[in-house]
Amino acid sequence: MSSNLDPAVAARLKRSPDGLVPAIAQQYDTGEVLMLGWMDDEALHRTLTTGRCTYWSRSRQEYWVKGDTSGHVQHVKSVALDCDADTLLVKVDQVGAACHTGARTCFDADVLPVSQ
């Protein structure tokens, strides 16, 4: 699939075999980790140019803009590539719930016990 992503950025990305990069959404002002989504080059391009998070749905095989159906929008504040160039950190201003279950974050319902 072709993309309008800046070729210099595209050249740096290390993608999974299916062409995707994990994208962690984090609340920009509190540091709260909200969710994990997947982006291909075009989803990243759309995210960078529209200011709204666009993800690739692996189950539906289509793009989705966070909040288009739920109203729970992610306004992009910054996007960073990790040191291995295989994960994105998207700092957002989350409006409403980030999780499809209606929870603020996808990471607070099932905290696993840690031995000390």
Short mmCIF file of C-alpha atoms in Angstrom, two decimals:
data_model
loop_
_atom_site.label_atom_id
_atom_site.label_comp_id
_atom_site.label_asym_id
_atom_site.label_seq_id
_atom_site.Cartn_x
_atom_site.Cartn_y
_atom_site.Cartn_z
CA MET A 1 0.00 0.00 0.00
CA SER A 2 1.37 3.42 -0.88
CA SER A 3 1.57 6.18 1.66
CA ASN A 4 2.24 9.89 1.81
CA LEU A 5 4.48 9.45 4.86
CA ASP A 6 7.72 11.42 4.62
CA PRO A 7 10.22 8.98 3.05
CA ALA A 8 12.87 9.93 5.63
CA VAL A 9 10.52 8.89 8.45
CA ALA A 10 9.36 5.76 6.60
CA ALA A 11 12.98 4.67 6.07
CA ARG A 12 13.60 4.73 9.84
CA LEU A 13 10.62 2.59 10.88
CA LYS A 14 11.11 -1.05 11.80
CA ARG A 15 7.78 -2.73 11.13
CA SER A 16 6.32 -6.10 12.05
CA PRO A 17 6.03 -8.65 9.23
CA ASP A 18 2.53 -7.30 8.50
CA GLY A 19 3.88 -3.76 8.09
CA LEU A 20 2.70 -2.37 11.43
CA VAL A 21 4.29 -0.48 14.30
CA PRO A 22 2.82 -0.49 17.83
CA ALA A 23 1.69 2.96 18.94
CA ILE A 24 1.33 3.65 22.65
CA ALA A 25 -1.10 6.48 23.45
CA GLN A 26 -0.19 8.42 26.58
CA GLN A 27 -1.97 11.37 28.19
CA TYR A 28 0.41 14.26 27.52
CA ASP A 29 0.08 16.11 30.83
CA THR A 30 -0.24 13.28 33.38
CA GLY A 31 1.81 10.52 31.75
CA GLU A 32 -1.10 8.08 32.07
CA VAL A 33 -0.74 5.21 29.59
CA LEU A 34 -4.06 4.98 27.78
CA MET A 35 -3.95 2.31 25.10
CA LEU A 36 -1.96 0.46 22.47
CA GLY A 37 -2.92 0.66 18.82
CA TRP A 38 -1.24 -0.25 15.55
CA MET A 39 -0.14 2.04 12.74
CA ASP A 40 1.15 1.46 9.27
CA ASP A 41 2.86 4.20 7.26
CA GLU A 42 -0.42 5.75 6.11
CA ALA A 43 -1.95 5.73 9.61
CA LEU A 44 1.17 7.48 10.92
CA HIS A 45 1.02 10.01 8.07
CA ARG A 46 -2.63 10.75 8.86
CA THR A 47 -1.87 11.06 12.58
CA LEU A 48 0.99 13.49 11.94
CA THR A 49 -0.93 15.63 9.47
CA THR A 50 -4.42 15.75 10.98
CA GLY A 51 -3.63 16.02 14.69
CA ARG A 52 -5.98 13.09 15.40
CA CYS A 53 -4.84 9.52 16.06
CA THR A 54 -5.47 7.18 13.16
CA TYR A 55 -4.89 3.48 13.72
CA TRP A 56 -4.99 0.34 11.59
CA SER A 57 -7.55 -2.18 12.82
CA ARG A 58 -6.06 -5.64 12.51
CA SER A 59 -9.44 -7.30 13.01
CA ARG A 60 -11.42 -5.12 10.56
CA GLN A 61 -8.51 -4.50 8.16
CA GLU A 62 -9.30 -0.80 7.92
CA TYR A 63 -8.23 2.59 9.26
CA TRP A 64 -10.06 4.11 12.17
CA VAL A 65 -9.75 7.56 13.67
CA LYS A 66 -10.02 7.41 17.44
CA GLY A 67 -13.26 9.06 18.49
CA ASP A 68 -15.05 9.20 15.13
CA THR A 69 -17.78 6.88 16.38
CA SER A 70 -17.44 7.19 20.18
CA GLY A 71 -16.64 10.88 20.51
CA HIS A 72 -13.63 9.90 22.64
CA VAL A 73 -11.10 11.81 20.57
CA GLN A 74 -7.32 11.79 20.88
CA HIS A 75 -5.81 15.18 20.03
CA VAL A 76 -2.14 14.61 19.17
CA LYS A 77 0.41 16.69 21.07
CA SER A 78 3.59 14.87 19.94
CA VAL A 79 4.80 11.65 18.33
CA ALA A 80 8.14 10.07 19.21
CA LEU A 81 9.97 7.06 17.83
CA ASP A 82 11.76 4.85 20.35
CA CYS A 83 15.50 4.16 20.17
CA ASP A 84 15.01 0.96 18.13
CA ALA A 85 12.58 2.69 15.73
CA ASP A 86 10.03 -0.09 16.30
CA THR A 87 7.52 1.60 18.62
CA LEU A 88 5.74 4.95 18.58
CA LEU A 89 4.82 7.01 21.63
CA VAL A 90 1.90 9.27 20.84
CA LYS A 91 1.23 11.89 23.50
CA VAL A 92 -2.39 12.95 23.30
CA ASP A 93 -5.06 14.96 25.01
CA GLN A 94 -7.69 12.25 25.50
CA VAL A 95 -11.34 13.30 25.51
CA GLY A 96 -13.39 10.71 27.41
CA ALA A 97 -12.52 7.03 27.61
CA ALA A 98 -9.56 5.62 25.70
CA CYS A 99 -10.59 1.97 26.04
CA HIS A 100 -13.32 0.37 23.95
CA THR A 101 -14.80 -0.93 27.23
CA GLY A 102 -15.57 2.63 28.32
CA ALA A 103 -12.70 2.80 30.82
CA ARG A 104 -10.36 5.78 30.88
CA THR A 105 -7.38 3.51 30.14
CA CYS A 106 -6.99 -0.02 28.82
CA PHE A 107 -4.46 -0.79 31.57
CA ASP A 108 -6.27 -0.47 34.90
CA ALA A 109 -8.79 -3.34 34.98
CA ASP A 110 -6.49 -6.36 35.21
CA VAL A 111 -3.41 -5.52 37.26
CA LEU A 112 -1.28 -8.63 37.75
CA PRO A 113 0.34 -9.43 41.12
CA VAL A 114 4.08 -8.86 41.34
CA SER A 115 6.24 -10.77 43.80
CA GLN A 116 8.51 -8.59 45.89
#
